[in-house]
PDB file of C-alpha atoms in Angstrom:
ATOM      1  CA  UNK Q   1    -115.606 -37.821 -39.387  1.00 51.00           C
ATOM      2  CA  UNK Q   2    -112.790 -39.269 -37.327  1.00 52.00           C
ATOM      3  CA  UNK Q   3    -110.502 -37.419 -39.554  1.00 54.00           C
ATOM      4  CA  UNK Q   4    -112.191 -34.183 -38.965  1.00 53.00           C
ATOM      5  CA  UNK Q   5    -111.845 -34.663 -35.255  1.00 53.00           C
ATOM      6  CA  UNK Q   6    -107.827 -35.580 -35.619  1.00 52.00           C
ATOM      7  CA  UNK Q   7    -107.137 -32.576 -37.616  1.00 51.00           C
ATOM      8  CA  UNK Q   8    -108.499 -29.995 -35.134  1.00 53.00           C
ATOM      9  CA  UNK Q   9    -106.476 -31.648 -32.289  1.00 53.00           C
ATOM     10  CA  UNK Q  10    -103.355 -31.916 -34.277  1.00 52.00           C
ATOM     11  CA  UNK Q  11    -102.893 -28.117 -34.887  1.00 52.00           C
ATOM     12  CA  UNK Q  12    -103.934 -27.353 -31.453  1.00 50.00           C
ATOM     13  CA  UNK Q  13    -101.080 -29.718 -30.015  1.00 56.00           C
ATOM     14  CA  UNK Q  14     -98.619 -28.067 -32.449  1.00 58.00           C
ATOM     15  CA  UNK Q  15     -99.788 -24.686 -31.116  1.00 65.00           C
ATOM     16  CA  UNK Q  16     -99.603 -25.722 -27.679  1.00 73.00           C
ATOM     17  CA  UNK Q  17     -96.050 -26.910 -28.170  1.00 80.00           C
ATOM     18  CA  UNK Q  18     -95.114 -23.555 -29.684  1.00 82.00           C
ATOM     19  CA  UNK Q  19     -96.809 -21.701 -26.961  1.00 83.00           C
ATOM     20  CA  UNK Q  20     -94.955 -23.710 -24.465  1.00 83.00           C
ATOM     21  CA  UNK Q  21     -91.632 -23.040 -26.096  1.00 86.00           C
ATOM     22  CA  UNK Q  22     -92.488 -19.368 -26.279  1.00 83.00           C
ATOM     23  CA  UNK Q  23     -93.440 -19.403 -22.556  1.00 83.00           C
ATOM     24  CA  UNK Q  24     -90.028 -21.127 -21.519  1.00 88.00           C
ATOM     25  CA  UNK Q  25     -88.019 -18.780 -23.938  1.00 84.00           C
ATOM     26  CA  UNK Q  26     -90.039 -15.721 -22.203  1.00 84.00           C
ATOM     27  CA  UNK Q  27     -89.286 -17.260 -18.673  1.00 86.00           C
ATOM     28  CA  UNK Q  28     -85.509 -17.343 -19.358  1.00 86.00           C
ATOM     29  CA  UNK Q  29     -85.194 -13.980 -20.918  1.00 85.00           C
ATOM     30  CA  UNK Q  30     -87.129 -12.423 -18.019  1.00 89.00           C
ATOM     31  CA  UNK Q  31     -84.717 -14.343 -15.632  1.00 87.00           C
ATOM     32  CA  UNK Q  32     -81.729 -12.997 -17.631  1.00 89.00           C
ATOM     33  CA  UNK Q  33     -83.028  -9.372 -17.326  1.00 85.00           C
ATOM     34  CA  UNK Q  34     -83.832  -9.784 -13.799  1.00 85.00           C
ATOM     35  CA  UNK Q  35     -80.447 -11.157 -13.029  1.00 84.00           C
ATOM     36  CA  UNK Q  36     -79.022  -8.164 -15.012  1.00 82.00           C
ATOM     37  CA  UNK Q  37     -80.942  -5.683 -13.032  1.00 83.00           C
ATOM     38  CA  UNK Q  38     -79.859  -7.027  -9.728  1.00 82.00           C
ATOM     39  CA  UNK Q  39     -76.182  -7.213 -10.874  1.00 81.00           C
ATOM     40  CA  UNK Q  40     -76.355  -3.542 -11.937  1.00 81.00           C
ATOM     41  CA  UNK Q  41     -78.138  -2.487  -8.907  1.00 79.00           C
ATOM     42  CA  UNK Q  42     -75.796  -4.161  -6.571  1.00 76.00           C
ATOM     43  CA  UNK Q  43     -72.630  -2.808  -8.587  1.00 69.00           C
ATOM     44  CA  UNK Q  44     -74.200   0.707  -8.051  1.00 62.00           C
ATOM     45  CA  UNK Q  45     -74.454   0.345  -4.299  1.00 60.00           C
ATOM     46  CA  UNK Q  46     -70.991  -0.634  -3.950  1.00 55.00           C
ATOM     47  CA  UNK Q  47     -70.140   2.424  -5.809  1.00 54.00           C
ATOM     48  CA  UNK Q  48     -72.168   4.399  -3.565  1.00 50.00           C
ATOM     49  CA  UNK Q  49     -70.679   2.609  -0.634  1.00 52.00           C
ATOM     50  CA  UNK Q  50     -67.057   3.469  -1.640  1.00 52.00           C
ATOM     51  CA  UNK Q  51     -68.247   7.205  -2.225  1.00 50.00           C
ATOM     52  CA  UNK Q  52     -69.521   7.118   1.331  1.00 48.00           C
ATOM     53  CA  UNK Q  53     -66.117   5.942   2.584  1.00 51.00           C
ATOM     54  CA  UNK Q  54     -64.503   8.985   1.014  1.00 56.00           C
ATOM     55  CA  UNK Q  55     -63.409  11.543   3.646  1.00 56.00           C
ATOM     56  CA  UNK Q  56     -65.014  14.541   1.855  1.00 60.00           C
ATOM     57  CA  UNK Q  57     -68.400  12.766   2.223  1.00 61.00           C
ATOM     58  CA  UNK Q  58     -67.594  11.686   5.562  1.00 60.00           C
ATOM     59  CA  UNK Q  59     -66.810  15.441   6.636  1.00 59.00           C
ATOM     60  CA  UNK Q  60     -69.755  16.583   4.758  1.00 64.00           C
ATOM     61  CA  UNK Q  61     -72.085  14.396   6.492  1.00 65.00           C
ATOM     62  CA  UNK Q  62     -70.462  15.278   9.915  1.00 61.00           C
ATOM     63  CA  UNK Q  63     -71.220  19.013   9.153  1.00 61.00           C
ATOM     64  CA  UNK Q  64     -74.682  18.366   8.393  1.00 64.00           C
ATOM     65  CA  UNK Q  65     -74.996  16.139  11.326  1.00 62.00           C
ATOM     66  CA  UNK Q  66     -73.776  19.310  13.361  1.00 58.00           C
ATOM     67  CA  UNK Q  67     -76.158  21.562  11.863  1.00 58.00           C
ATOM     68  CA  UNK Q  68     -79.272  19.579  12.374  1.00 61.00           C
ATOM     69  CA  UNK Q  69     -78.088  19.235  16.059  1.00 54.00           C
ATOM     70  CA  UNK Q  70     -78.075  23.123  16.222  1.00 54.00           C
ATOM     71  CA  UNK Q  71     -81.547  23.304  14.842  1.00 54.00           C
ATOM     72  CA  UNK Q  72     -82.782  21.240  17.893  1.00 58.00           C
ATOM     73  CA  UNK Q  73     -83.602  24.788  19.698  1.00 65.00           C
ATOM     74  CA  UNK Q  74     -81.778  23.442  22.462  1.00 76.00           C
ATOM     75  CA  UNK Q  75     -79.602  26.137  24.327  1.00 84.00           C
ATOM     76  CA  UNK Q  76     -75.916  25.661  23.796  1.00 86.00           C
ATOM     77  CA  UNK Q  77     -73.798  23.756  26.201  1.00 91.00           C
ATOM     78  CA  UNK Q  78     -70.367  25.415  27.042  1.00 94.00           C
ATOM     79  CA  UNK Q  79     -67.647  24.137  29.096  1.00 95.00           C
ATOM     80  CA  UNK Q  80     -64.461  26.092  29.972  1.00 95.00           C
ATOM     81  CA  UNK Q  81     -61.244  24.391  30.249  1.00 94.00           C
ATOM     82  CA  UNK Q  82     -58.419  25.751  32.452  1.00 94.00           C
ATOM     83  CA  UNK Q  83     -55.936  27.742  30.775  1.00 96.00           C
ATOM     84  CA  UNK Q  84     -53.004  26.098  28.818  1.00 94.00           C
ATOM     85  CA  UNK Q  85     -49.764  27.653  28.853  1.00 95.00           C
ATOM     86  CA  UNK Q  86     -46.953  25.702  26.652  1.00 95.00           C
ATOM     87  CA  UNK Q  87     -43.602  26.538  25.254  1.00 93.00           C
ATOM     88  CA  UNK Q  88     -43.738  26.717  21.361  1.00 92.00           C
ATOM     89  CA  UNK Q  89     -41.337  25.236  19.092  1.00 89.00           C
ATOM     90  CA  UNK Q  90     -38.264  27.432  18.358  1.00 87.00           C
ATOM     91  CA  UNK Q  91     -38.266  29.917  15.535  1.00 79.00           C
ATOM     92  CA  UNK Q  92     -35.934  29.595  12.582  1.00 78.00           C
ATOM     93  CA  UNK Q  93     -34.677  33.144  13.266  1.00 77.00           C
ATOM     94  CA  UNK Q  94     -31.781  32.957  15.847  1.00 72.00           C
ATOM     95  CA  UNK Q  95     -32.738  36.480  17.221  1.00 76.00           C
ATOM     96  CA  UNK Q  96     -36.122  35.189  18.639  1.00 75.00           C
ATOM     97  CA  UNK Q  97     -35.871  33.849  21.964  1.00 80.00           C
ATOM     98  CA  UNK Q  98     -38.220  31.331  23.626  1.00 86.00           C
ATOM     99  CA  UNK Q  99     -41.885  31.594  22.833  1.00 91.00           C
ATOM    100  CA  UNK Q 100     -44.869  30.541  24.827  1.00 93.00           C
ATOM    101  CA  UNK Q 101     -48.547  30.252  24.220  1.00 94.00           C
ATOM    102  CA  UNK Q 102     -51.235  31.026  26.748  1.00 96.00           C
ATOM    103  CA  UNK Q 103     -54.737  30.134  25.677  1.00 96.00           C
ATOM    104  CA  UNK Q 104     -58.155  29.615  27.297  1.00 97.00           C
ATOM    105  CA  UNK Q 105     -60.574  27.486  25.540  1.00 96.00           C
ATOM    106  CA  UNK Q 106     -64.331  26.992  25.896  1.00 96.00           C
ATOM    107  CA  UNK Q 107     -65.923  23.994  24.359  1.00 95.00           C
ATOM    108  CA  UNK Q 108     -69.294  23.961  22.698  1.00 94.00           C
ATOM    109  CA  UNK Q 109     -71.006  20.578  23.130  1.00 92.00           C
ATOM    110  CA  UNK Q 110     -73.962  18.985  21.582  1.00 88.00           C
ATOM    111  CA  UNK Q 111     -75.728  18.350  24.688  1.00 86.00           C
ATOM    112  CA  UNK Q 112     -75.584  18.343  28.606  1.00 87.00           C
ATOM    113  CA  UNK Q 113     -74.986  14.599  28.536  1.00 87.00           C
ATOM    114  CA  UNK Q 114     -71.577  14.865  27.035  1.00 88.00           C
ATOM    115  CA  UNK Q 115     -70.447  17.202  29.597  1.00 91.00           C
ATOM    116  CA  UNK Q 116     -70.079  14.359  32.097  1.00 91.00           C
ATOM    117  CA  UNK Q 117     -68.273  12.153  29.390  1.00 90.00           C
ATOM    118  CA  UNK Q 118     -65.919  15.098  28.719  1.00 92.00           C
ATOM    119  CA  UNK Q 119     -65.196  15.479  32.437  1.00 93.00           C
ATOM    120  CA  UNK Q 120     -64.317  11.884  32.969  1.00 93.00           C
ATOM    121  CA  UNK Q 121     -61.786  12.112  30.132  1.00 93.00           C
ATOM    122  CA  UNK Q 122     -60.273  15.478  31.242  1.00 95.00           C
ATOM    123  CA  UNK Q 123     -56.956  14.514  32.390  1.00 95.00           C
ATOM    124  CA  UNK Q 124     -56.225  12.543  29.030  1.00 96.00           C
ATOM    125  CA  UNK Q 125     -57.735  15.520  27.017  1.00 95.00           C
ATOM    126  CA  UNK Q 126     -55.383  17.965  28.992  1.00 95.00           C
ATOM    127  CA  UNK Q 127     -52.498  15.862  28.052  1.00 95.00           C
ATOM    128  CA  UNK Q 128     -53.069  15.528  24.368  1.00 95.00           C
ATOM    129  CA  UNK Q 129     -53.841  19.077  24.233  1.00 96.00           C
ATOM    130  CA  UNK Q 130     -50.901  19.973  26.073  1.00 95.00           C
ATOM    131  CA  UNK Q 131     -48.713  17.921  23.644  1.00 96.00           C
ATOM    132  CA  UNK Q 132     -50.116  19.022  20.587  1.00 96.00           C
ATOM    133  CA  UNK Q 133     -50.046  22.771  21.522  1.00 95.00           C
ATOM    134  CA  UNK Q 134     -46.307  22.507  22.269  1.00 94.00           C
ATOM    135  CA  UNK Q 135     -45.601  21.083  18.940  1.00 94.00           C
ATOM    136  CA  UNK Q 136     -46.810  24.306  17.069  1.00 93.00           C
ATOM    137  CA  UNK Q 137     -44.558  27.259  16.547  1.00 90.00           C
ATOM    138  CA  UNK Q 138     -45.573  31.136  16.614  1.00 90.00           C
ATOM    139  CA  UNK Q 139     -45.458  31.503  12.864  1.00 89.00           C
ATOM    140  CA  UNK Q 140     -48.314  28.886  12.619  1.00 89.00           C
ATOM    141  CA  UNK Q 141     -50.331  30.729  15.076  1.00 92.00           C
ATOM    142  CA  UNK Q 142     -50.014  34.364  13.901  1.00 90.00           C
ATOM    143  CA  UNK Q 143     -52.731  34.502  11.036  1.00 92.00           C
ATOM    144  CA  UNK Q 144     -56.419  34.004  11.754  1.00 93.00           C
ATOM    145  CA  UNK Q 145     -56.489  30.993   9.367  1.00 94.00           C
ATOM    146  CA  UNK Q 146     -53.899  29.459  11.651  1.00 93.00           C
ATOM    147  CA  UNK Q 147     -56.031  29.936  14.622  1.00 95.00           C
ATOM    148  CA  UNK Q 148     -59.123  28.564  12.911  1.00 95.00           C
ATOM    149  CA  UNK Q 149     -57.056  25.485  11.866  1.00 95.00           C
ATOM    150  CA  UNK Q 150     -55.875  25.127  15.383  1.00 96.00           C
ATOM    151  CA  UNK Q 151     -59.528  25.279  16.877  1.00 96.00           C
ATOM    152  CA  UNK Q 152     -60.552  22.530  14.288  1.00 94.00           C
ATOM    153  CA  UNK Q 153     -57.707  20.348  15.179  1.00 94.00           C
ATOM    154  CA  UNK Q 154     -58.164  20.823  18.852  1.00 95.00           C
ATOM    155  CA  UNK Q 155     -62.089  19.909  18.327  1.00 94.00           C
ATOM    156  CA  UNK Q 156     -60.836  16.768  16.453  1.00 91.00           C
ATOM    157  CA  UNK Q 157     -58.467  15.561  18.943  1.00 92.00           C
ATOM    158  CA  UNK Q 158     -60.816  15.958  21.837  1.00 93.00           C
ATOM    159  CA  UNK Q 159     -63.573  14.235  19.723  1.00 92.00           C
ATOM    160  CA  UNK Q 160     -60.985  11.467  19.003  1.00 90.00           C
ATOM    161  CA  UNK Q 161     -60.647  10.876  22.861  1.00 91.00           C
ATOM    162  CA  UNK Q 162     -64.357  10.755  23.477  1.00 90.00           C
ATOM    163  CA  UNK Q 163     -65.276   8.978  20.441  1.00 87.00           C
ATOM    164  CA  UNK Q 164     -62.218   6.787  19.010  1.00 84.00           C
ATOM    165  CA  UNK Q 165     -62.263   6.710  15.069  1.00 80.00           C
ATOM    166  CA  UNK Q 166     -63.507   3.843  12.873  1.00 80.00           C
ATOM    167  CA  UNK Q 167     -61.949   2.530   9.908  1.00 81.00           C
ATOM    168  CA  UNK Q 168     -63.754   2.437   6.580  1.00 81.00           C
ATOM    169  CA  UNK Q 169     -63.455  -0.254   4.020  1.00 82.00           C
ATOM    170  CA  UNK Q 170     -60.221   0.984   2.691  1.00 84.00           C
ATOM    171  CA  UNK Q 171     -58.661   0.741   5.820  1.00 82.00           C
ATOM    172  CA  UNK Q 172     -58.624   4.654   6.420  1.00 83.00           C
ATOM    173  CA  UNK Q 173     -59.484   6.130   9.682  1.00 78.00           C
ATOM    174  CA  UNK Q 174     -62.646   8.285   9.673  1.00 78.00           C
ATOM    175  CA  UNK Q 175     -62.702  11.168  12.079  1.00 72.00           C
ATOM    176  CA  UNK Q 176     -65.268  10.950  14.589  1.00 71.00           C
ATOM    177  CA  UNK Q 177     -68.394  13.093  14.722  1.00 78.00           C
ATOM    178  CA  UNK Q 178     -67.970  13.617  18.483  1.00 81.00           C
ATOM    179  CA  UNK Q 179     -69.863  15.761  21.026  1.00 91.00           C
ATOM    180  CA  UNK Q 180     -67.569  18.590  20.517  1.00 92.00           C
ATOM    181  CA  UNK Q 181     -69.134  21.050  17.955  1.00 92.00           C
ATOM    182  CA  UNK Q 182     -66.883  24.139  18.226  1.00 94.00           C
ATOM    183  CA  UNK Q 183     -63.641  25.290  20.099  1.00 96.00           C
ATOM    184  CA  UNK Q 184     -63.815  29.015  21.134  1.00 97.00           C
ATOM    185  CA  UNK Q 185     -60.853  30.773  22.431  1.00 96.00           C
ATOM    186  CA  UNK Q 186     -61.672  33.311  25.023  1.00 95.00           C
ATOM    187  CA  UNK Q 187     -57.843  34.143  25.566  1.00 95.00           C
ATOM    188  CA  UNK Q 188     -55.027  33.799  22.996  1.00 95.00           C
ATOM    189  CA  UNK Q 189     -51.607  34.993  23.842  1.00 94.00           C
ATOM    190  CA  UNK Q 190     -48.386  34.266  21.899  1.00 92.00           C
ATOM    191  CA  UNK Q 191     -45.222  35.920  23.296  1.00 87.00           C
TER     192      UNK Q 191
END
């Protein structure tokens, strides 16, 4: 009977060793799979981060933020700037004399608190806009596309003064999403 007691214990020990080896193997397999999943997920997040740094994605996000701000049911806030009169760059045509631009601009802001910030920076904004507008020529400003591009450029220049741009991971400057939502021309004369 002693042999009968020994025989059942021996297979149980062998089965226990097999189970232990299987458990350890299974543990390592799960650990390797978990490490692979973590690696792939972190790689995916890096790719998403690079996409977020892309200027097009940043521009789309800025447009979406502007749309969301407009949905707040707040009345729009407009600030009229003093008229700008600047000499334009000379034309290539020698028959055309000096030309100038006289423009009156109103700014649509995201909220009332931005108006104070804008007024605090007004001398710098006027300086930057005067220099920018005087760098244009009449041919650029004749078409409606030229005027629309000018309005977007003015909005961006003012937003840069109010909210300086930041660099992304690639070292590129991302234009700010500032408080100026739109630039409206209330008068636009090129002579």
